[in-house]
Amino acid sequence: MAQKRVYFFGSGKAEGNAKMKELLGGKGANLAEMTSLGVPVPPGFTIATSVCGEYNKSKGKWPAGLEAEVKKNVEKLAKAMNAKFGDPKKPLLVSVRSGAAVSMPGMMDTVLNLGLNDDVVAGIIAKTGNARFAYDIYRRFIDMFGDVVMGCHHEHFEKILHQAKQKAKVANDNELSADQLKDVVDKYKAVYKKNVGKMFPQSGFDQLKLAINAVLDSWNIPRAVKYRELNKITGLLGTAVNVQAMVFGNMGDDCGTGVCFTRNPSTGKKEFYGEFLMNAQGEDVVAGIRTPVPLQKLSKVMPKCYKQLTALMTRLEKHYKDMQDMEFTIQEGKLYILQTRNGKRTAAAAVKCAVDMVKEKLITPNIAVTRVEPEQLDRLLHPSFDPRAKREVMTKGLPASPGAAVGQAVFTAEDAEAWKKKGKKVILVRIETSPEDIGGMDAAEGILTARGGMTSHAAVVARGMGKCCVAGVSDLNISEKAKKFSVGKTTIKEGDWISLDGTLGQVIKGKVPTVEPKLSGDFGKFMTICDKIRKLGVRTNADTPGDAARARDFGAEGIGLCRTEHMFFEGERIWPVRSMILAADDYADMLDDLETAQTNKEKDAINKQYAASKKQFEGALQKLLPYQRKDFEGIFKAMAGLPVTVRLLDPPLHEFLPQDKDNQAEMAKRLKVKPAFVKEEVDKLHEFNPMLGHRGCRLAVTYPAIYKMQARAIIEAALKVKKGGKVVLPEIMIPLVGSIEELALVKKDVIDEINKVFKETGKKIKYMVGTMIEVPRAALTADEVATQAEFFSFGTNDLTQMTMGFSRDDAGKFLGEYVKKGIYAVDPFQALDQTGVGKLVSIGIELGRKTNKKLKVGICGEHGGEPSSIDFCHRAGMNYVSCSPFRVPIARLAAAQAAIKNG
């Protein structure tokens, strides 16, 4: 049997259904489903996504048999509509639209009114007596076909239309008369011929073939490729092509078109939401050509259609069990649904919809958890404008996508991307955005447009990206050429700072200060749903009481990584740190000298110097002790009742010393030594590969007193906080262990010092000692290491470096090419390399638990907050993940999704 590539829908029957999205694309599958449900859908057919793959592989050739199958379905469509291509009395007119399995709004191409030619236009005029309508759809078709299919840019046609409106002294295109539109059509044809090199095609089927090719080609146009990259959409065959009978919203005052959502896509509130225009076609609404009217006003203009529409909205939401984004057209008082899909929504709306739909018993808690993407939560955790701050509001527009954005004004997408690469924050200002602006929209903090409504391209894309957007600011006078805009007497030039309030639709001059977000209401309810489902614990990486408290507010169940080295840089304490380093290196050298000394006199002199350096070293540690103790007290108080994993000193000592001449001179003056001595010590501590050098537990092997001081500080702080009535659960982590012998040696020193504290104070506290698994050898010998460790914490940043042979600081220069060329699916420092590094992790867990059944296992690298890595951690049997405070809610959601996904 010949392969079926085309699927028909119409007259209440369909060859597809909603489950066939991979083959028919989201749009095609839903058109088929709605047809079977009896929804008033214009008939048509869908060319399968597999054709796009075949078309691209054969470099633009149709697979054998496709043309015959398309012709057969055109005949079925003609019969269903009682019409025919090119028939002046009963013309068949169709739309040709894209539709991938994953929604990509506005990214690929569409052609409307296909099938029109000179004879058909004359026939429509003769039949309807409505010449204005006929010329209006013809000029739209020539413009769209010329631009999308033949590469004759839209600007050529827009210029002619603008001149016609100026000449007629009207503001909108629907105010042009039939004669004026006829003149526009003639000029459009001339522009088409000039730019394309041939007359506008008159054969309906020839038009259709060219339009199908254009839609298939649009799968690989830059904006579509960019959108898939930004949204990590991979593994799709291509786009389907939907050919559907046209219905017209621009035949007169009893016609209209619109876009509607079954819930508010900005807030998630359960209310009918959308916009429409009377006497217009769909692109007028979506492209922002005219500013549309709120959906509720349709109840006054056409109450019967409004009632029918809202009933269908309710029915379709219940059927699909999700918020629907629908397109509709009213032709001569009759309602048609052109499309439905699961609606793009803001992060806040996604959370509210999930919570409300569980409450309404429309969906289960498990489904609710899968409805919110982990990265969406990130957008809710960023600052909003301080309500106490003064605002110099220049103007207001439509609150198209909520949030707060502050940046420097730029006027092209290219500039937005270029400025961002330089580290600048920008607001993209456009008359109206188009799909080509996708890269600039992604680079911008927020988007501001003079035209367009709540369902315009700018609004829909901004909401999907979680970007703040203010649209339809009619009194915004933008000069893209001069790179400036004005509102009244105020002018904003490129580079000037502005702020956008996407919730209120305000455009504000200058920078408005922001405040930190708080989790409450629906967010809190959603997180509670996640917590009931997930199996993994979620901790945070925090080095200060402030970070610890913030993470706890975000739901952290402890600290998985407290980096003690960050504390060494604060305030005045850097000076005893530097004094300690100079003394440590000095007396280490003396021990070497002592071994080679020839006479007793030489030995006595070295011993004297050694005693002085040791005294300086121990004195510096004594100065650091109260600093460290106070740090830990604050963190233990903030995390009272929850475990706190403190990593002992990890980086190489040279990181605490100045590398430039001026700061070395300052250090010499402060520590009362010669600058040459400081430079000599800095040079001696230099390492060719410091990440593999004298750091972590290797420092404690050479200088055991450092870890002893830290262990004392941790336990003394824990005892003091415990005395205040709080529960303290300290976990001491020894980093960079590569062998059991290393761990056993360092652990003994740590425990000996802790026992001294217990003896001195007469008090005790429970604690744990474990290690960080970041050296491949430690993972491979984890069965041995686990006999000396009560817990493992996988430091996957360093484990990735050492396993893959990449320097994290240098690999960024070339890893992008590795991802682009498919060597790696993602940057292994952003998402865990599950095949290689992940295998080491799994080996480490399995071996460790063979010899230590109670071994607690977590992860504390950057991967601890990345969703796909969290899924791996769940499957690997870890107890917890640890991530930065702002990633904690994301990790809680990702852990719940991992529990659902893996049963």
PDB file of N, CA, C and O in Angstrom, residues 139 156-173 175-177 179-185 187-188:
ATOM      1  N   ARG A 139      -5.879  42.105  -2.252  1.00  0.00           N
ATOM      2  CA  ARG A 139      -4.620  42.818  -1.946  1.00  0.00           C
ATOM      3  C   ARG A 139      -3.892  42.126  -0.786  1.00  0.00           C
ATOM      4  O   ARG A 139      -2.666  42.066  -0.755  1.00  0.00           O
ATOM      5  N   HIS A 156       7.442  46.519   0.649  1.00  0.00           N
ATOM      6  CA  HIS A 156       7.061  47.084  -0.656  1.00  0.00           C
ATOM      7  C   HIS A 156       5.550  47.310  -0.716  1.00  0.00           C
ATOM      8  O   HIS A 156       5.079  48.342  -1.208  1.00  0.00           O
ATOM      9  N   PHE A 157       4.794  46.339  -0.227  1.00  0.00           N
ATOM     10  CA  PHE A 157       3.333  46.441  -0.252  1.00  0.00           C
ATOM     11  C   PHE A 157       2.831  47.423   0.814  1.00  0.00           C
ATOM     12  O   PHE A 157       1.904  48.194   0.578  1.00  0.00           O
ATOM     13  N   GLU A 158       3.475  47.398   1.976  1.00  0.00           N
ATOM     14  CA  GLU A 158       3.065  48.282   3.075  1.00  0.00           C
ATOM     15  C   GLU A 158       3.229  49.748   2.675  1.00  0.00           C
ATOM     16  O   GLU A 158       2.399  50.589   3.042  1.00  0.00           O
ATOM     17  N   LYS A 159       4.266  50.031   1.921  1.00  0.00           N
ATOM     18  CA  LYS A 159       4.504  51.409   1.475  1.00  0.00           C
ATOM     19  C   LYS A 159       3.357  51.892   0.587  1.00  0.00           C
ATOM     20  O   LYS A 159       2.866  53.025   0.732  1.00  0.00           O
ATOM     21  N   ILE A 160       2.903  51.028  -0.331  1.00  0.00           N
ATOM     22  CA  ILE A 160       1.792  51.386  -1.222  1.00  0.00           C
ATOM     23  C   ILE A 160       0.516  51.613  -0.420  1.00  0.00           C
ATOM     24  O   ILE A 160      -0.223  52.582  -0.650  1.00  0.00           O
ATOM     25  N   LEU A 161       0.240  50.718   0.559  1.00  0.00           N
ATOM     26  CA  LEU A 161      -0.971  50.859   1.377  1.00  0.00           C
ATOM     27  C   LEU A 161      -0.914  52.136   2.208  1.00  0.00           C
ATOM     28  O   LEU A 161      -1.926  52.841   2.344  1.00  0.00           O
ATOM     29  N   HIS A 162       0.248  52.439   2.755  1.00  0.00           N
ATOM     30  CA  HIS A 162       0.409  53.657   3.554  1.00  0.00           C
ATOM     31  C   HIS A 162       0.143  54.907   2.704  1.00  0.00           C
ATOM     32  O   HIS A 162      -0.537  55.846   3.148  1.00  0.00           O
ATOM     33  N   GLN A 163       0.669  54.885   1.477  1.00  0.00           N
ATOM     34  CA  GLN A 163       0.448  56.023   0.578  1.00  0.00           C
ATOM     35  C   GLN A 163      -1.029  56.166   0.227  1.00  0.00           C
ATOM     36  O   GLN A 163      -1.556  57.283   0.152  1.00  0.00           O
ATOM     37  N   ALA A 164      -1.715  55.024   0.047  1.00  0.00           N
ATOM     38  CA  ALA A 164      -3.155  55.060  -0.265  1.00  0.00           C
ATOM     39  C   ALA A 164      -3.939  55.656   0.889  1.00  0.00           C
ATOM     40  O   ALA A 164      -4.886  56.447   0.677  1.00  0.00           O
ATOM     41  N   LYS A 165      -3.596  55.307   2.117  1.00  0.00           N
ATOM     42  CA  LYS A 165      -4.302  55.844   3.292  1.00  0.00           C
ATOM     43  C   LYS A 165      -4.024  57.343   3.446  1.00  0.00           C
ATOM     44  O   LYS A 165      -4.917  58.109   3.814  1.00  0.00           O
ATOM     45  N   GLN A 166      -2.777  57.730   3.169  1.00  0.00           N
ATOM     46  CA  GLN A 166      -2.450  59.163   3.241  1.00  0.00           C
ATOM     47  C   GLN A 166      -3.255  59.955   2.207  1.00  0.00           C
ATOM     48  O   GLN A 166      -3.801  61.025   2.503  1.00  0.00           O
ATOM     49  N   LYS A 167      -3.302  59.404   0.991  1.00  0.00           N
ATOM     50  CA  LYS A 167      -4.020  60.082  -0.090  1.00  0.00           C
ATOM     51  C   LYS A 167      -5.509  60.194   0.217  1.00  0.00           C
ATOM     52  O   LYS A 167      -6.146  61.227  -0.046  1.00  0.00           O
ATOM     53  N   ALA A 168      -6.071  59.123   0.824  1.00  0.00           N
ATOM     54  CA  ALA A 168      -7.505  59.121   1.160  1.00  0.00           C
ATOM     55  C   ALA A 168      -7.784  59.839   2.479  1.00  0.00           C
ATOM     56  O   ALA A 168      -8.951  60.019   2.857  1.00  0.00           O
ATOM     57  N   LYS A 169      -6.717  60.215   3.196  1.00  0.00           N
ATOM     58  CA  LYS A 169      -6.821  60.892   4.487  1.00  0.00           C
ATOM     59  C   LYS A 169      -7.602  60.055   5.511  1.00  0.00           C
ATOM     60  O   LYS A 169      -8.529  60.525   6.182  1.00  0.00           O
ATOM     61  N   VAL A 170      -7.214  58.764   5.597  1.00  0.00           N
ATOM     62  CA  VAL A 170      -7.826  57.859   6.584  1.00  0.00           C
ATOM     63  C   VAL A 170      -6.715  57.209   7.403  1.00  0.00           C
ATOM     64  O   VAL A 170      -5.572  57.125   6.956  1.00  0.00           O
ATOM     65  N   ALA A 171      -7.084  56.731   8.611  1.00  0.00           N
ATOM     66  CA  ALA A 171      -6.088  56.129   9.504  1.00  0.00           C
ATOM     67  C   ALA A 171      -5.968  54.628   9.328  1.00  0.00           C
ATOM     68  O   ALA A 171      -4.873  54.066   9.461  1.00  0.00           O
ATOM     69  N   ASN A 172      -7.092  53.948   9.031  1.00  0.00           N
ATOM     70  CA  ASN A 172      -7.099  52.492   8.975  1.00  0.00           C
ATOM     71  C   ASN A 172      -7.425  51.991   7.580  1.00  0.00           C
ATOM     72  O   ASN A 172      -8.159  52.634   6.827  1.00  0.00           O
ATOM     73  N   ASP A 173      -6.933  50.782   7.274  1.00  0.00           N
ATOM     74  CA  ASP A 173      -7.158  50.237   5.937  1.00  0.00           C
ATOM     75  C   ASP A 173      -8.627  49.892   5.691  1.00  0.00           C
ATOM     76  O   ASP A 173      -9.083  49.888   4.546  1.00  0.00           O
ATOM     77  N   GLU A 175     -11.007  51.681   6.179  1.00  0.00           N
ATOM     78  CA  GLU A 175     -11.710  52.911   5.787  1.00  0.00           C
ATOM     79  C   GLU A 175     -11.513  53.228   4.301  1.00  0.00           C
ATOM     80  O   GLU A 175     -12.125  54.161   3.777  1.00  0.00           O
ATOM     81  N   LEU A 176     -10.671  52.450   3.607  1.00  0.00           N
ATOM     82  CA  LEU A 176     -10.462  52.664   2.172  1.00  0.00           C
ATOM     83  C   LEU A 176     -11.671  52.141   1.388  1.00  0.00           C
ATOM     84  O   LEU A 176     -12.244  51.106   1.725  1.00  0.00           O
ATOM     85  N   SER A 177     -12.024  52.835   0.326  1.00  0.00           N
ATOM     86  CA  SER A 177     -13.178  52.449  -0.496  1.00  0.00           C
ATOM     87  C   SER A 177     -12.789  51.337  -1.469  1.00  0.00           C
ATOM     88  O   SER A 177     -11.603  50.998  -1.621  1.00  0.00           O
ATOM     89  N   ASP A 179     -12.879  51.397  -4.771  1.00  0.00           N
ATOM     90  CA  ASP A 179     -12.039  51.932  -5.850  1.00  0.00           C
ATOM     91  C   ASP A 179     -10.598  52.148  -5.390  1.00  0.00           C
ATOM     92  O   ASP A 179      -9.644  51.894  -6.134  1.00  0.00           O
ATOM     93  N   GLN A 180     -10.469  52.636  -4.176  1.00  0.00           N
ATOM     94  CA  GLN A 180      -9.124  52.866  -3.642  1.00  0.00           C
ATOM     95  C   GLN A 180      -8.377  51.542  -3.453  1.00  0.00           C
ATOM     96  O   GLN A 180      -7.183  51.438  -3.745  1.00  0.00           O
ATOM     97  N   LEU A 181      -9.099  50.498  -3.011  1.00  0.00           N
ATOM     98  CA  LEU A 181      -8.473  49.180  -2.845  1.00  0.00           C
ATOM     99  C   LEU A 181      -8.143  48.557  -4.202  1.00  0.00           C
ATOM    100  O   LEU A 181      -7.141  47.854  -4.343  1.00  0.00           O
ATOM    101  N   LYS A 182      -8.987  48.811  -5.206  1.00  0.00           N
ATOM    102  CA  LYS A 182      -8.708  48.307  -6.560  1.00  0.00           C
ATOM    103  C   LYS A 182      -7.403  48.900  -7.079  1.00  0.00           C
ATOM    104  O   LYS A 182      -6.577  48.203  -7.687  1.00  0.00           O
ATOM    105  N   ASP A 183      -7.207  50.178  -6.790  1.00  0.00           N
ATOM    106  CA  ASP A 183      -5.972  50.836  -7.194  1.00  0.00           C
ATOM    107  C   ASP A 183      -4.773  50.232  -6.456  1.00  0.00           C
ATOM    108  O   ASP A 183      -3.697  50.029  -7.039  1.00  0.00           O
ATOM    109  N   VAL A 184      -4.961  49.893  -5.169  1.00  0.00           N
ATOM    110  CA  VAL A 184      -3.913  49.250  -4.384  1.00  0.00           C
ATOM    111  C   VAL A 184      -3.551  47.899  -4.990  1.00  0.00           C
ATOM    112  O   VAL A 184      -2.379  47.550  -5.137  1.00  0.00           O
ATOM    113  N   VAL A 185      -4.575  47.119  -5.414  1.00  0.00           N
ATOM    114  CA  VAL A 185      -4.347  45.807  -6.025  1.00  0.00           C
ATOM    115  C   VAL A 185      -3.504  45.930  -7.288  1.00  0.00           C
ATOM    116  O   VAL A 185      -2.552  45.172  -7.500  1.00  0.00           O
ATOM    117  N   LYS A 187      -1.424  48.267  -8.085  1.00  0.00           N
ATOM    118  CA  LYS A 187      -0.050  48.642  -7.739  1.00  0.00           C
ATOM    119  C   LYS A 187       0.700  47.465  -7.090  1.00  0.00           C
ATOM    120  O   LYS A 187       1.909  47.308  -7.293  1.00  0.00           O
ATOM    121  N   TYR A 188      -0.014  46.654  -6.312  1.00  0.00           N
ATOM    122  CA  TYR A 188       0.600  45.464  -5.720  1.00  0.00           C
ATOM    123  C   TYR A 188       1.092  44.518  -6.819  1.00  0.00           C
ATOM    124  O   TYR A 188       2.193  43.953  -6.736  1.00  0.00           O
TER     125      TYR A 188
END
